[in-house]
Amino acid sequence: MKKDVSEILRDLLTEALLEIAGERGKTLDEELIVEIERPRREDHGDWATNVALQWAKFLGEKPRILAEDIVRRLEHSEYLKEVKVAGPGFINFVLSDKWISDLLSNVIEKQEDFGRVDVGKGRKVQVEFVSANPTGPLHVGHGRGAAVGDICANILSYAGWEVEREYYINDAGLQMELLGKSVQARYFEICRKPELVTFPEDGYKGAYIYEIADKIREAEGERFLDADPEKSLVFFKDYAISDILKGIKEDLSRFGVVFDVWFSEKSLYEGDAVERTIATLKENGYAYDADGAIWFRSTAFSDDKDRVLVRSNGVPTYFMSDVVYHKNKYDRGFDLVIDVWGADHHGYIPRMKAAVQALGRKPEDLEVLLIQFVNLLRGGEQVAMSTRSGEFVTLREVIEEVGIDATRYFFAMRRSDSHLDFDLDLAKSTSTENPVYYVQYAHARINSIFREAESRGAPLSRDPSEVDVMLLKEPEETALIRQIASFPDEIKKAAEEFAPHRITFFAYELAGAFHSFYNAHRVLGVNEDLEAARLCLTKATKVVLAKALDLLGITAPERM
RNA sequence: GCGCCGGUAGCUCAAUUGGAUAGAGCAUCGGACUACGGAUCCGAAGGUUACGGGUUCGAAUCCUGUCCGGCGCGCCA
């Protein structure tokens, strides 16, 4: 297909509207006038538009009359079977069979590129996600962020953005000291000299701290018992960070998440980036000294209050790091920066947006995705978790229990900014309620059809143009075709809204449309022409379903 | 106290960003092909979109007030 049908319709409508506006001596902004959508209800046609309703007032005409006027002016197109005015002034389009034929050959020809769109226009975007402090293993909450960030990156890349994935390592600051002390104290405890180093007040109490201390004792023996604890602390700290980070990397890679860049917070302080950033801000009047500290004038960008960048004791704040870090991001040439944060950080957004503006960028150049908490359920009961006591369910445990596919699917099943109930029993069940299996089963079933067709010697790879797809007239067939046809549009929306859950929903609905079709009609063993047409449809379904699963990072099994 | 997010069927959630008769799954009830995989399908029932007011051709969606829930408001990270 040279041009998407929706594009053709949009052009026709634009033309008609401009003509009408011209006759009435009004000027319309050519860019913004035509919205075209796929109606919910099938009897409202294949496509619909509400332009007549939107522009009725401006053009000084009643919606219905305007709609009729527009319809009268629409040029004939081979894709259009019927155009009618409905309701308060909607214009509904029914497409001709040629459209179906073109669509299916298009899918089969383009294969996994069928849904590719170009909302990104080649611009560069960075998705920074997970970025958990290296103070302990990843837990389920991080897992959701990992899935959402990764899928988002997949979608953006498929939608024409040039994407880079980045993990920000918070390896500077007090938390790292605390981690080092925690490990050190456990080490002395294991060596039966707990009196030499006491466990810090707010130290990390998890069992993994003992494991790290154990490893150190195995590798280094008890040589630190004679050393000055003040001096050996660095060793414990560095060892702990790199050990934990190694575990995090393993967990993520097993989960199918691969980062292009691991960015160290500490590296920000190695050059003069901090000083330069402060200097720039001061020059522009966005930073000032007061009470012995250096402040950021975030109130200049509608934040509640100004924020401290460098404390009066000379130690920069976490926010300072973030300002410098984001400057660094933009300096690397990203047109758009996406931060994936836990929802509890939402109060942080105004100051970060302010910082972005102070750095000379538009607030839209930073997009913050908030990830709400995950509620783990087992046997209908909430699984208790508390980071403070070191009792939490790790991502690794969940993956081991329910598998990668189900874990990713569940994390992407809801809007990311709404709470998620993750039912462990459901996720690992192979029962009918498990949506993961529902979707994967559709794919396996399709492959089963092709295996069967092959063994029967049916012609598998007939060119769609030689197949009479107009034979596909049953409601279940039409519904399936419509679902397939909406894929590019769905990608577009998912990319514009940074909304991975849209793909999950789409895959589920596509699987559903296929199951219905499958149960209502036979693919094989009907007459030859119809069989060929249905094989085409089945093939197209497979292509799109596999791509949707691919974007989600979930396998599309040949058999189950 | 101020701010942000939410409140949709018994439960878990959607809703093309202001569109047409608010949709799915689970649970409940009733059904389906001796044939391509029953991990499937079809149907029924289920709603004053928390509540009141407003904006307009049209509101779950926007503005406003009230109620309920979560979170945030440090020279913490």
XYZ file of C-alpha atoms (C1' of nucleotides) in Angstrom:
637
model
C 0.000 0.000 0.000
C 1.538 3.274 -1.031
C -0.369 5.437 1.315
C -2.350 4.446 4.351
C -6.109 4.736 3.876
C -6.411 7.053 6.816
C -3.962 9.387 5.099
C -6.003 9.343 1.930
C -9.175 10.113 3.841
C -7.465 12.888 5.719
C -6.317 14.460 2.477
C -9.758 14.286 0.943
C -11.351 15.846 3.989
C -8.747 18.572 4.237
C -9.346 19.529 0.665
C -13.094 19.713 1.088
C -12.822 21.750 4.263
C -10.401 24.237 2.778
C -12.720 24.690 -0.159
C -15.684 25.419 2.065
C -13.703 27.746 4.277
C -12.433 29.582 1.217
C -15.938 30.157 -0.090
C -16.953 31.584 3.238
C -13.945 33.833 3.463
C -12.422 32.055 6.473
C -8.921 30.774 6.911
C -8.166 27.400 8.424
C -4.833 26.285 9.707
C -4.045 23.497 7.308
C -2.080 21.483 9.852
C -4.679 21.053 12.495
C -7.989 20.619 10.904
C -8.633 16.942 10.402
C -9.018 14.320 13.088
C -9.916 10.892 11.889
C -10.644 7.942 14.117
C -11.662 4.344 14.163
C -15.142 4.167 15.628
C -15.910 1.791 18.449
C -19.020 0.486 16.865
C -18.805 -1.450 13.664
C -21.965 0.001 12.191
C -20.331 3.403 12.315
C -18.104 2.364 9.491
C -14.422 1.609 9.221
C -13.330 5.157 9.867
C -15.104 8.226 11.117
C -14.479 11.895 11.584
C -15.993 14.619 13.685
C -14.615 17.573 11.710
C -18.068 18.852 10.927
C -18.854 19.052 14.634
C -15.607 20.729 15.467
C -15.688 23.360 12.784
C -19.415 24.013 12.579
C -19.316 26.988 14.882
C -16.276 28.555 13.247
C -17.728 28.186 9.781
C -21.117 29.405 10.882
C -23.102 26.367 9.854
C -25.083 23.618 11.560
C -23.000 20.467 12.031
C -25.185 18.152 10.008
C -25.513 20.549 7.110
C -21.796 21.155 7.104
C -21.182 17.415 7.185
C -23.416 16.903 4.191
C -21.663 19.689 2.356
C -18.308 18.053 3.040
C -19.532 14.674 1.863
C -20.812 16.206 -1.358
C -17.371 17.570 -2.132
C -15.371 14.433 -1.370
C -13.715 13.113 -4.449
C -14.270 9.571 -5.462
C -11.671 7.120 -4.212
C -11.370 3.462 -5.061
C -11.070 2.729 -1.354
C -14.401 4.228 -0.469
C -17.530 2.156 -0.682
C -19.867 4.379 1.266
C -19.852 7.709 3.050
C -22.686 8.832 5.261
C -23.565 11.448 7.771
C -24.704 10.122 11.117
C -25.723 11.262 14.560
C -25.143 14.912 15.345
C -22.818 15.312 12.346
C -20.290 12.528 12.232
C -19.100 11.397 8.839
C -18.707 7.637 8.594
C -16.658 5.922 5.939
C -17.129 2.366 4.813
C -14.130 1.086 2.930
C -14.198 -1.030 -0.169
C -12.922 -4.577 -0.390
C -9.855 -3.326 -2.142
C -8.736 -1.965 1.169
C -8.808 -5.394 2.786
C -6.926 -6.898 -0.057
C -4.300 -4.176 0.083
C -4.043 -4.436 3.842
C -3.355 -8.163 3.920
C -0.816 -8.084 1.148
C 0.757 -5.149 2.867
C 1.151 -7.053 6.127
C 2.546 -10.100 4.441
C 4.893 -8.085 2.301
C 6.219 -5.836 5.038
C 6.204 -8.572 7.670
C 7.309 -7.235 11.018
C 7.682 -3.735 9.598
C 3.952 -3.455 9.041
C 3.298 -1.431 12.188
C 6.300 0.824 11.862
C 5.369 4.491 12.035
C 7.393 7.657 12.107
C 6.337 9.765 15.043
C 9.964 10.008 16.144
C 11.187 11.280 12.783
C 14.655 10.060 13.606
C 14.997 12.210 16.716
C 17.113 10.977 19.600
C 15.516 9.900 22.845
C 17.078 8.553 25.977
C 15.114 6.323 28.293
C 16.647 6.195 31.738
C 15.105 3.563 33.944
C 15.495 1.230 36.918
C 18.476 3.240 38.242
C 18.076 1.524 41.593
C 20.667 2.376 44.208
C 23.307 -0.352 44.356
C 22.478 -1.009 47.990
C 20.605 -4.255 47.498
C 19.077 -6.597 44.970
C 16.273 -5.480 42.679
C 12.812 -6.032 44.063
C 9.490 -6.330 42.279
C 8.953 -2.589 42.119
C 12.177 -2.180 40.191
C 11.010 -5.011 37.981
C 7.954 -3.108 36.920
C 10.082 -0.090 36.093
C 12.427 -2.320 34.141
C 9.623 -3.822 32.082
C 7.884 -0.526 31.438
C 11.098 1.280 30.512
C 12.294 -1.496 28.265
C 8.986 -1.897 26.443
C 8.671 1.835 26.098
C 12.097 1.938 24.495
C 11.057 -0.865 22.137
C 7.933 1.000 21.129
C 9.720 4.297 20.574
C 12.336 2.627 18.470
C 9.630 0.964 16.388
C 7.936 4.348 16.073
C 10.867 6.082 14.462
C 12.879 7.350 17.418
C 16.561 6.717 17.827
C 16.623 5.197 21.313
C 19.252 4.772 23.984
C 18.703 2.925 27.255
C 20.537 4.151 30.297
C 20.943 3.116 33.912
C 22.003 5.801 36.366
C 24.109 4.377 39.166
C 23.755 6.286 42.423
C 27.211 5.392 43.586
C 27.976 8.634 45.389
C 26.739 9.989 48.671
C 25.893 8.917 52.170
C 23.946 5.802 51.298
C 27.100 4.258 49.917
C 28.957 4.991 53.149
C 26.155 3.379 55.044
C 26.275 0.326 52.805
C 30.041 0.023 53.310
C 29.659 0.283 57.066
C 26.891 -2.301 57.096
C 29.019 -4.819 55.247
C 32.052 -3.999 57.339
C 30.145 -4.538 60.557
C 28.820 -7.887 59.352
C 32.329 -8.907 58.377
C 33.627 -8.235 61.865
C 30.629 -10.034 63.246
C 31.425 -13.102 61.162
C 35.032 -12.908 62.309
C 33.746 -12.943 65.865
C 34.973 -9.448 66.634
C 31.690 -7.513 66.551
C 32.931 -5.089 69.187
C 35.435 -3.542 66.755
C 32.810 -2.101 64.403
C 29.221 -1.533 65.448
C 26.390 -1.951 63.021
C 25.103 1.485 61.973
C 21.767 2.757 63.219
C 20.004 2.835 59.828
C 22.202 0.182 58.250
C 21.072 -2.329 55.647
C 19.801 -5.353 57.477
C 19.117 -7.739 54.622
C 20.610 -11.212 54.545
C 22.491 -10.332 51.372
C 24.774 -8.107 53.455
C 25.992 -11.183 55.306
C 26.546 -12.930 51.996
C 28.771 -10.123 50.771
C 30.704 -10.089 54.033
C 31.124 -13.823 53.698
C 32.537 -13.490 50.211
C 35.003 -10.910 51.426
C 36.144 -13.183 54.221
C 36.597 -16.024 51.805
C 38.577 -13.920 49.363
C 40.546 -11.758 51.745
C 40.697 -13.791 54.917
C 40.691 -11.933 58.216
C 43.348 -9.434 57.339
C 41.093 -6.458 58.050
C 40.937 -7.296 61.716
C 44.321 -5.686 62.223
C 43.703 -2.725 59.929
C 42.215 0.627 60.850
C 38.470 0.328 60.219
C 38.410 3.932 58.984
C 40.832 3.049 56.239
C 39.434 -0.336 55.297
C 35.943 1.075 54.911
C 36.660 2.093 51.321
C 37.401 -1.484 50.445
C 34.137 -2.749 51.931
C 32.188 -0.025 50.216
C 33.682 -0.568 46.778
C 33.424 -4.311 47.076
C 29.780 -4.137 48.111
C 28.838 -1.751 45.321
C 30.459 -3.764 42.599
C 29.110 -7.045 43.953
C 25.556 -5.741 44.177
C 25.816 -4.072 40.795
C 26.953 -7.322 39.286
C 23.876 -9.013 40.672
C 21.633 -6.265 39.350
C 23.128 -6.614 35.893
C 22.606 -10.357 35.968
C 18.993 -10.008 37.045
C 18.257 -7.476 34.340
C 19.934 -9.389 31.600
C 18.058 -12.509 32.565
C 14.893 -10.419 32.435
C 15.799 -9.448 28.880
C 16.724 -5.863 29.643
C 19.961 -4.608 28.162
C 21.295 -1.111 28.722
C 23.423 0.855 26.286
C 24.973 2.977 28.994
C 25.623 2.501 32.702
C 26.180 6.027 33.961
C 27.977 6.577 37.239
C 26.888 9.437 39.463
C 30.394 9.565 40.865
C 31.766 10.352 37.423
C 29.859 13.630 37.471
C 32.194 14.825 40.208
C 35.401 13.817 38.517
C 35.608 16.800 36.168
C 34.454 20.349 36.690
C 30.920 19.724 35.487
C 29.407 20.666 38.837
C 31.237 23.968 39.063
C 30.454 24.790 35.460
C 26.779 24.056 35.903
C 26.593 26.253 38.981
C 28.429 29.021 37.190
C 26.066 28.877 34.250
C 23.037 28.946 36.490
C 24.400 31.895 38.430
C 25.122 33.814 35.232
C 21.541 33.371 34.167
C 20.237 34.369 37.566
C 18.918 30.912 38.415
C 21.300 30.238 41.279
C 22.318 32.353 44.247
C 24.083 32.173 47.619
C 22.138 32.401 50.855
C 22.602 31.140 54.417
C 25.959 29.698 53.422
C 24.340 27.428 50.833
C 23.873 27.651 47.084
C 20.257 27.707 45.967
C 18.424 27.021 42.744
C 15.719 29.529 41.910
C 13.100 26.969 40.931
C 10.324 29.397 41.881
C 11.174 31.145 38.615
C 9.499 28.156 36.969
C 6.486 27.766 39.243
C 7.920 25.406 41.827
C 6.730 26.018 45.422
C 10.084 26.972 46.797
C 13.721 27.340 45.877
C 15.930 24.293 46.332
C 19.357 23.814 47.780
C 22.077 22.713 45.393
C 25.069 22.809 47.724
C 24.617 22.613 51.470
C 26.295 25.050 53.825
C 28.739 22.282 54.738
C 29.867 22.223 51.121
C 28.269 18.902 50.253
C 26.141 18.938 47.102
C 22.592 17.623 47.333
C 21.123 14.745 45.412
C 19.245 17.347 43.389
C 22.533 18.969 42.405
C 23.649 15.672 40.909
C 20.422 15.436 38.999
C 20.754 18.893 37.517
C 24.281 18.186 36.358
C 23.243 14.767 35.125
C 20.399 16.137 33.058
C 22.613 18.834 31.619
C 24.945 16.044 30.626
C 22.084 14.196 28.967
C 21.089 17.157 26.826
C 24.703 17.893 26.003
C 24.856 14.411 24.545
C 22.335 15.527 21.959
C 19.063 13.962 23.075
C 15.956 15.684 21.780
C 13.884 14.032 24.439
C 14.801 12.620 27.817
C 12.526 10.149 29.572
C 12.968 9.420 33.270
C 11.203 6.439 34.754
C 10.628 6.999 38.471
C 8.791 5.376 41.324
C 5.528 7.196 41.917
C 6.640 8.275 45.378
C 9.024 10.714 43.708
C 6.249 12.635 41.997
C 6.816 15.694 44.170
C 10.221 15.934 42.565
C 8.904 16.620 39.076
C 8.303 20.392 39.342
C 11.875 21.129 40.411
C 13.307 18.833 37.773
C 11.198 20.466 35.077
C 12.351 23.812 36.422
C 15.948 22.691 36.182
C 15.431 21.582 32.597
C 14.119 25.017 31.721
C 16.948 26.761 33.521
C 19.264 24.703 31.348
C 17.599 26.281 28.358
C 15.307 23.460 27.311
C 11.566 23.232 27.004
C 9.712 21.461 29.817
C 8.413 18.910 27.291
C 11.973 17.853 26.591
C 11.767 15.925 29.837
C 9.100 13.286 30.231
C 8.746 11.604 33.595
C 6.990 8.266 33.732
C 5.739 7.397 37.176
C 5.574 3.762 38.155
C 3.084 2.910 40.839
C 3.630 0.277 43.465
C 3.184 -3.397 42.852
C 0.962 -5.372 45.148
C 2.048 -8.984 45.242
C -0.745 -11.431 45.926
C -0.478 -15.052 46.848
C -3.528 -17.134 47.652
C -5.530 -13.942 47.505
C -3.463 -12.441 50.320
C -1.120 -9.525 50.030
C 2.522 -10.497 50.405
C 4.044 -8.329 53.108
C 7.036 -6.292 52.085
C 9.118 -3.724 53.830
C 12.404 -2.381 52.616
C 13.409 -1.175 56.017
C 13.527 -4.589 57.614
C 15.173 -6.001 54.512
C 12.188 -8.203 53.825
C 11.143 -7.844 50.242
C 10.463 -10.105 47.329
C 13.177 -9.774 44.754
C 12.698 -9.576 41.026
C 14.782 -12.698 40.704
C 12.442 -14.673 42.943
C 9.410 -13.612 40.939
C 11.061 -14.508 37.640
C 12.056 -17.883 38.997
C 8.583 -18.537 40.248
C 6.410 -17.430 37.346
C 8.797 -17.094 34.410
C 9.995 -14.145 32.356
C 7.071 -13.972 29.936
C 4.387 -13.855 32.581
C 6.361 -11.408 34.697
C 6.827 -8.974 31.837
C 3.242 -9.331 30.737
C 1.855 -8.633 34.186
C 4.069 -5.598 34.682
C 2.847 -4.138 31.401
C -0.776 -5.068 31.905
C -1.895 -1.807 33.498
C -1.234 1.855 32.971
C 2.102 2.359 34.669
C 0.797 5.126 36.912
C -1.879 2.983 38.468
C -1.447 0.416 41.211
C -0.862 -3.112 40.047
C -2.139 -6.263 41.648
C 0.284 -9.005 40.702
C -1.330 -12.332 41.441
C 1.483 -14.863 41.605
C -0.852 -17.849 41.504
C -2.592 -16.502 38.426
C 0.642 -15.584 36.670
C 2.011 -19.095 36.858
C -1.204 -20.933 36.236
C -1.829 -22.434 32.830
C -5.509 -21.957 33.277
C -7.956 -20.085 31.176
C -7.793 -16.893 33.247
C -4.117 -16.307 32.645
C -3.931 -13.628 29.941
C -0.346 -14.464 29.037
C -1.286 -17.948 27.972
C -4.366 -16.680 26.241
C -2.206 -14.553 23.960
C 0.591 -17.042 23.488
C -1.894 -19.807 22.859
C -3.278 -17.902 19.891
C 0.181 -17.792 18.383
C 0.841 -21.467 19.051
C -2.515 -22.309 17.552
C -1.735 -20.436 14.360
C 1.481 -22.360 14.006
C -0.390 -25.534 14.580
C -2.626 -24.655 11.657
C 0.358 -24.117 9.411
C 1.901 -27.393 10.493
C -1.339 -29.141 9.684
C -1.671 -27.320 6.378
C 1.813 -28.360 5.427
C 1.151 -31.994 6.162
C -1.946 -31.803 4.017
C 0.021 -30.232 1.206
C -1.993 -27.041 1.182
C -0.415 -24.123 -0.674
C 1.087 -22.038 2.099
C 2.813 -19.237 0.362
C 0.477 -18.019 -2.277
C 0.945 -14.409 -3.180
C -1.849 -12.446 -1.507
C -2.529 -10.597 -4.717
C -3.510 -13.878 -6.314
C -5.816 -14.770 -3.494
C -9.392 -13.628 -3.457
C -9.495 -12.082 0.009
C -12.879 -10.586 -0.786
C -14.186 -13.972 0.232
C -13.513 -12.966 3.832
C -16.924 -11.644 4.671
C -17.893 -13.343 7.907
C -18.216 -11.046 10.938
C -15.377 -12.823 12.761
C -13.150 -12.354 9.733
C -13.985 -8.697 9.418
C -13.372 -8.137 13.119
C -9.988 -9.795 12.895
C -9.044 -7.727 9.866
C -10.044 -4.532 11.609
C -7.919 -5.462 14.592
C -4.912 -6.114 12.398
C -5.490 -2.867 10.549
C -5.411 -0.838 13.736
C -1.902 -1.968 14.668
C 0.025 0.999 13.205
C -2.397 3.406 14.791
C -2.008 1.646 18.126
C 1.770 1.883 17.885
C 1.464 5.564 17.181
C -0.651 6.145 20.249
C 1.517 3.986 22.480
C 4.561 5.966 21.349
C 2.924 9.355 21.775
C 1.644 8.497 25.218
C 4.609 6.400 26.347
C 2.055 3.754 27.184
C 3.245 0.143 27.034
C -0.050 -1.179 28.379
C -1.668 -0.294 25.090
C 0.370 -2.991 23.406
C -0.611 -5.532 26.021
C -4.253 -4.719 25.467
C -3.822 -4.796 21.728
C -2.170 -8.219 21.804
C -4.913 -9.544 24.036
C -7.637 -8.258 21.747
C -5.927 -9.520 18.640
C -5.613 -12.962 20.224
C -9.275 -12.783 21.178
C -10.344 -11.848 17.662
C -8.384 -14.762 16.333
C -9.805 -17.258 18.838
C -13.315 -16.180 17.895
C -12.561 -16.535 14.221
C -10.977 -19.918 14.792
C -13.923 -21.275 16.709
C -16.481 -20.022 14.250
C -14.809 -21.074 11.003
C -12.461 -23.639 9.634
C -9.319 -22.552 7.899
C -8.387 -25.867 6.330
C -10.603 -28.214 4.440
C -12.991 -25.621 3.067
C -12.949 -24.894 -0.661
C -9.598 -24.039 -2.122
C -10.077 -20.312 -2.683
C -11.542 -19.706 0.723
C -8.822 -21.767 2.353
C -6.193 -19.666 0.614
C -7.863 -16.461 1.755
C -8.129 -17.668 5.342
C -4.521 -18.813 5.337
C -3.611 -15.293 4.274
C -5.572 -13.831 7.133
C -4.062 -16.332 9.560
C -0.596 -15.512 8.338
C -1.179 -11.787 8.748
C -2.453 -12.374 12.274
C 0.661 -14.308 13.104
C 2.942 -11.568 11.817
C 1.257 -8.844 13.830
C 0.805 -10.933 16.974
C 4.449 -11.960 16.931
C 5.512 -8.343 16.551
C 3.339 -7.196 19.419
C 4.828 -9.891 21.641
C 8.280 -8.962 20.469
C 7.726 -5.369 21.557
C 6.657 -6.644 24.947
C 9.745 -8.804 25.143
C 7.658 -11.934 25.408
C 8.280 -15.093 23.418
C 5.886 -16.144 20.686
C 5.897 -19.919 21.030
C 5.465 -22.285 18.064
C 3.844 -24.817 20.372
C 3.016 -24.934 24.029
C -2.619 22.843 56.348
C -0.814 22.957 50.983
C 0.125 20.102 46.522
C -0.013 15.732 43.116
C -2.579 11.140 41.573
C -6.806 8.338 41.791
C -12.481 6.829 42.876
C -15.867 3.408 36.433
C -20.164 -3.678 36.920
C -19.461 -7.958 43.144
C -13.578 -8.055 41.995
C -9.242 -6.444 38.684
C -9.044 -2.874 34.933
C -10.072 -0.289 29.682
C -12.305 3.691 27.188
C -8.951 6.264 20.353
C -7.368 12.532 25.182
C -14.323 16.240 24.563
C -17.645 12.000 20.666
C -22.248 8.218 18.897
C -25.804 2.941 22.988
C -19.243 3.520 28.883
C -16.203 -1.845 27.170
C -13.040 -6.450 28.571
C -11.417 -10.382 31.963
C -12.536 -12.936 36.587
C -16.587 -14.575 39.525
C -22.235 -16.162 38.636
C -25.871 -18.607 35.378
C -26.887 -21.097 30.629
C -24.849 -23.159 26.127
C -21.005 -25.133 21.687
C -18.147 -28.356 16.960
C -16.817 -36.977 17.168
C -13.243 -32.028 12.020
C -7.139 -27.299 11.896
C -4.789 -27.783 19.890
C -11.294 -27.162 24.765
C -5.018 -23.246 27.682
C -10.801 -22.094 23.081
C -15.641 -20.119 21.745
C -21.107 -18.245 22.139
C -24.921 -16.122 25.189
C -27.328 -14.011 29.753
C -27.033 -10.967 33.876
C -24.379 -7.035 36.022
C -23.725 0.873 35.735
C -27.118 7.481 38.288
C -18.758 6.604 35.858
C -18.026 8.556 44.523
C -21.687 13.022 45.213
C -23.657 18.141 43.900
C -23.205 22.405 40.531
C -21.154 24.500 35.945
C -18.999 24.887 30.714
C -21.472 22.997 25.100
C -24.237 20.390 19.874
C -21.992 16.320 23.310
C -18.669 15.159 29.774
C -16.143 9.162 32.885
C -12.872 12.902 30.557
C -12.597 20.210 31.309
C -13.922 23.996 35.669
C -15.841 24.260 40.798
C -17.370 22.496 45.781
C -17.848 18.121 49.104
C -16.605 13.013 50.657
C -13.121 8.716 50.511
C -8.133 6.418 49.411
C -2.744 6.652 48.103
C 1.538 9.656 47.917
C 4.492 13.994 48.470
C 5.707 18.595 50.991
C 14.124 18.540 54.439
C 20.691 22.224 53.704
C 17.469 13.345 53.306
C 18.454 9.953 49.208
